C-alpha positions as a Python dict, from the first residue, in 0.01 Angstrom:
ca = {
    (1, 'M'): (0, 0, 0),
    (2, 'R'): (-74, 369, -43),
    (3, 'A'): (-112, 540, -378),
    (4, 'V'): (-165, 892, -508),
    (5, 'I'): (-311, 969, -848),
    (6, 'A'): (-254, 1273, -1068),
    (7, 'E'): (-478, 1278, -1376),
    (8, 'D'): (-669, 1579, -1510),
    (9, 'S'): (-940, 1368, -1675),
    (10, 'V'): (-1196, 1314, -1399),
    (11, 'L'): (-1347, 1011, -1570),
    (12, 'L'): (-1015, 831, -1606),
    (13, 'R'): (-908, 932, -1256),
    (14, 'V'): (-1222, 777, -1107),
    (15, 'G'): (-1154, 459, -1303),
    (16, 'V'): (-794, 436, -1184),
    (17, 'V'): (-900, 494, -823),
    (18, 'K'): (-1154, 213, -847),
    (19, 'V'): (-908, -31, -1001),
    (20, 'L'): (-641, 44, -740),
    (21, 'E'): (-882, 16, -449),
    (22, 'L'): (-1008, -318, -577),
    (23, 'S'): (-644, -428, -601),
    (24, 'G'): (-573, -355, -235),
    (25, 'F'): (-430, -4, -258),
    (26, 'E'): (-531, 277, -26),
    (27, 'V'): (-571, 586, -244),
    (28, 'A'): (-438, 864, -21),
    (29, 'A'): (-495, 1149, -268),
    (30, 'E'): (-630, 1211, -618),
    (31, 'L'): (-542, 1531, -802),
    (32, 'G'): (-548, 1697, -1141),
    (33, 'D'): (-214, 1879, -1153),
    (34, 'A'): (156, 1818, -1098),
    (35, 'E'): (201, 2074, -820),
    (36, 'G'): (-63, 1906, -608),
    (37, 'L'): (94, 1568, -685),
    (38, 'L'): (432, 1665, -539),
    (39, 'A'): (268, 1801, -225),
    (40, 'A'): (66, 1480, -184),
    (41, 'V'): (372, 1257, -227),
    (42, 'E'): (562, 1460, 32),
    (43, 'E'): (272, 1432, 276),
    (44, 'H'): (171, 1068, 229),
    (45, 'R'): (498, 904, 108),
    (46, 'P'): (305, 650, -98),
    (47, 'E'): (441, 331, -248),
    (48, 'L'): (293, 431, -584),
    (49, 'A'): (220, 748, -777),
    (50, 'V'): (9, 714, -1093),
    (51, 'V'): (84, 1017, -1309),
    (52, 'D'): (-53, 1154, -1635),
    (53, 'V'): (229, 1261, -1869),
    (54, 'R'): (52, 1585, -1968),
    (55, 'M'): (-131, 1795, -1711),
    (56, 'P'): (-229, 2156, -1641),
    (57, 'P'): (-131, 2425, -1684),
    (58, 'G'): (64, 2365, -2005),
    (59, 'F'): (-33, 2010, -2102),
    (60, 'T'): (325, 1942, -2214),
    (61, 'D'): (560, 1745, -1988),
    (62, 'E'): (438, 1842, -1640),
    (63, 'G'): (382, 1483, -1536),
    (64, 'V'): (722, 1366, -1657),
    (65, 'R'): (902, 1646, -1476),
    (66, 'A'): (707, 1569, -1158),
    (67, 'A'): (798, 1200, -1195),
    (68, 'L'): (1167, 1285, -1214),
    (69, 'V'): (1136, 1498, -899),
    (70, 'I'): (957, 1216, -717),
    (71, 'K'): (1222, 958, -809),
    (72, 'R'): (1497, 1197, -703),
    (73, 'Q'): (1348, 1310, -372),
    (74, 'W'): (1144, 1002, -273),
    (75, 'P'): (1313, 712, -454),
    (76, 'R'): (1107, 449, -272),
    (77, 'T'): (790, 575, -438),
    (78, 'G'): (720, 389, -760),
    (79, 'V'): (596, 604, -1048),
    (80, 'L'): (356, 471, -1311),
    (81, 'L'): (313, 715, -1599),
    (82, 'L'): (2, 710, -1815),
    (83, 'S'): (-2, 855, -2166),
    (84, 'Q'): (-259, 885, -2443),
    (85, 'Y'): (5, 771, -2692),
    (86, 'V'): (371, 671, -2691),
    (87, 'E'): (608, 962, -2635),
    (88, 'E'): (949, 808, -2691),
    (89, 'R'): (1155, 1100, -2563),
    (90, 'Y'): (985, 1099, -2224),
    (91, 'A'): (1001, 721, -2189),
    (92, 'A'): (1369, 717, -2281),
    (93, 'E'): (1446, 1000, -2039),
    (94, 'L'): (1287, 818, -1747),
    (95, 'L'): (1441, 481, -1828),
    (96, 'A'): (1785, 634, -1870),
    (97, 'A'): (1767, 783, -1521),
    (98, 'H'): (1584, 507, -1333),
    (99, 'T'): (1570, 130, -1357),
    (100, 'T'): (1352, 46, -1056),
    (101, 'G'): (1002, 144, -950),
    (102, 'I'): (908, 292, -1287),
    (103, 'G'): (631, 223, -1538),
    (104, 'Y'): (498, 371, -1861),
    (105, 'L'): (162, 254, -1993),
    (106, 'L'): (-84, 377, -2249),
    (107, 'K'): (-414, 488, -2096),
    (108, 'Q'): (-604, 224, -2288),
    (109, 'R'): (-441, -38, -2061),
    (110, 'V'): (-649, 82, -1767),
    (111, 'A'): (-947, -93, -1924),
    (112, 'D'): (-770, -428, -1874),
    (113, 'V'): (-822, -426, -1499),
    (114, 'E'): (-613, -730, -1410),
    (115, 'E'): (-318, -629, -1628),
    (116, 'F'): (-320, -272, -1501),
    (117, 'A'): (-347, -382, -1139),
    (118, 'E'): (-54, -621, -1183),
    (119, 'S'): (155, -343, -1340),
    (120, 'A'): (70, -108, -1052),
    (121, 'R'): (168, -368, -791),
    (122, 'R'): (494, -444, -973),
    (123, 'V'): (596, -79, -992),
    (124, 'A'): (501, -19, -627),
    (125, 'A'): (725, -313, -532),
    (126, 'G'): (1022, -162, -715),
    (127, 'G'): (985, -335, -1051),
    (128, 'T'): (918, -197, -1397),
    (129, 'A'): (614, -207, -1626),
    (130, 'L'): (648, -95, -1986),
    (131, 'D'): (367, -96, -2238),
    (132, 'P'): (451, -328, -2531),
    (133, 'Q'): (384, -41, -2770),
    (134, 'V'): (636, 174, -2584),
    (135, 'V'): (903, -90, -2628),
    (136, 'S'): (827, -155, -2995),
    (137, 'Q'): (812, 213, -3088),
    (138, 'L'): (1130, 296, -2901),
    (139, 'L'): (1305, 33, -3110),
    (140, 'A'): (1130, 94, -3442),
    (141, 'R'): (1157, 472, -3440),
    (142, 'R'): (1511, 507, -3311),
    (143, 'H'): (1627, 611, -3657),
    (144, 'S'): (1300, 726, -3811),
    (145, 'D'): (1187, 1067, -3929),
    (146, 'P'): (1028, 1248, -3631),
    (147, 'L'): (744, 1356, -3861),
    (148, 'D'): (640, 990, -3882),
    (149, 'R'): (547, 1009, -3513),
    (150, 'L'): (262, 1250, -3579),
    (151, 'T'): (-96, 1132, -3592),
    (152, 'P'): (-303, 1221, -3902),
    (153, 'R'): (-477, 1499, -3705),
    (154, 'E'): (-144, 1639, -3586),
    (155, 'R'): (-18, 1646, -3945),
    (156, 'E'): (-332, 1840, -4043),
    (157, 'V'): (-264, 2091, -3766),
    (158, 'L'): (101, 2125, -3868),
    (159, 'E'): (5, 2174, -4232),
    (160, 'L'): (-231, 2455, -4133),
    (161, 'M'): (42, 2606, -3913),
    (162, 'A'): (270, 2601, -4219),
    (163, 'G'): (-2, 2786, -4406),
    (164, 'G'): (19, 3067, -4151),
    (165, 'R'): (-302, 2990, -3961),
    (166, 'S'): (-338, 3100, -3600),
    (167, 'N'): (-476, 2865, -3333),
    (168, 'A'): (-818, 3022, -3386),
    (169, 'G'): (-788, 2976, -3761),
    (170, 'I'): (-689, 2612, -3723),
    (171, 'A'): (-976, 2553, -3482),
    (172, 'G'): (-1221, 2701, -3730),
    (173, 'E'): (-1086, 2497, -4019),
    (174, 'L'): (-1095, 2167, -3829),
    (175, 'V'): (-1413, 2248, -3632),
    (176, 'V'): (-1252, 2186, -3293),
    (177, 'S'): (-1189, 2402, -2988),
    (178, 'E'): (-884, 2623, -2955),
    (179, 'S'): (-781, 2427, -2645),
    (180, 'A'): (-781, 2109, -2856),
    (181, 'V'): (-559, 2282, -3111),
    (182, 'A'): (-322, 2392, -2834),
    (183, 'K'): (-294, 2033, -2711),
    (184, 'H'): (-220, 1910, -3064),
    (185, 'I'): (50, 2174, -3106),
    (186, 'N'): (211, 2085, -2772),
    (187, 'S'): (214, 1723, -2883),
    (188, 'I'): (367, 1812, -3219),
    (189, 'L'): (646, 2012, -3056),
    (190, 'A'): (722, 1725, -2818),
    (191, 'K'): (722, 1456, -3086),
    (192, 'L'): (954, 1656, -3311),
    (193, 'D'): (1209, 1680, -3026),
    (194, 'L'): (1243, 2055, -3075),
    (195, 'P'): (1487, 2223, -2834),
    (196, 'R'): (1366, 2462, -2566),
    (197, 'A'): (1562, 2787, -2595),
    (198, 'D'): (1482, 3155, -2555),
    (199, 'T'): (1649, 3223, -2890),
    (200, 'D'): (1430, 2978, -3085),
    (201, 'H'): (1061, 2991, -3176),
    (202, 'R'): (953, 2626, -3155),
    (203, 'R'): (636, 2679, -3361),
    (204, 'V'): (845, 2819, -3648),
    (205, 'L'): (1097, 2536, -3610),
    (206, 'A'): (813, 2284, -3639),
    (207, 'V'): (694, 2443, -3963),
    (208, 'L'): (1049, 2447, -4102),
    (209, 'R'): (1086, 2079, -4014),
    (210, 'F'): (758, 2005, -4192),
    (211, 'L'): (875, 2194, -4500),
    (212, 'G'): (1205, 2006, -4499),
    (213, 'V'): (1430, 2306, -4447),
    (214, 'A'): (1532, 2237, -4087),
}
């Protein structure tokens, strides 16, 4: 079976390649962005595409959007999404549109080589593989406050945003890089299910949600 891998973390990508090769897959391509992923799937028509949810250039939902394109244009290719944490909206969107050849696992599962390999084979064969935490959080948070989805660090970032800090200001306060702050903010906007619209400023909407006025 052929596989392509799209993951911007080189270390994790190397690990996934090794696990798949040991499990009998031929890794036809390994990339770090969604655009390259789509080109590789078109060229190689693999049985499996392992895709990071967030990739360059925006680190938002590039992997999810690429997964939806793959399932629409090359439905025989199974797609196994990897995420640092559970993102219910993306998981629900994929499961609502597709019931075969789809998987959603947390990246920590890659360390369990046998379990990850079995999930990859199942998705490549047209089955499904859902991380237990994905299932439990989809059920538990169906009616919860979206703010409860934020990690402690993301709540710190949102609190500083509410205080009027810029990305540079937040980075200085938390002693992290501005790129790390940008990733946290992208995650916050996604977890709060804020609408994408030219007439709305999502950063302001996030602050209003935090303050309880929206």
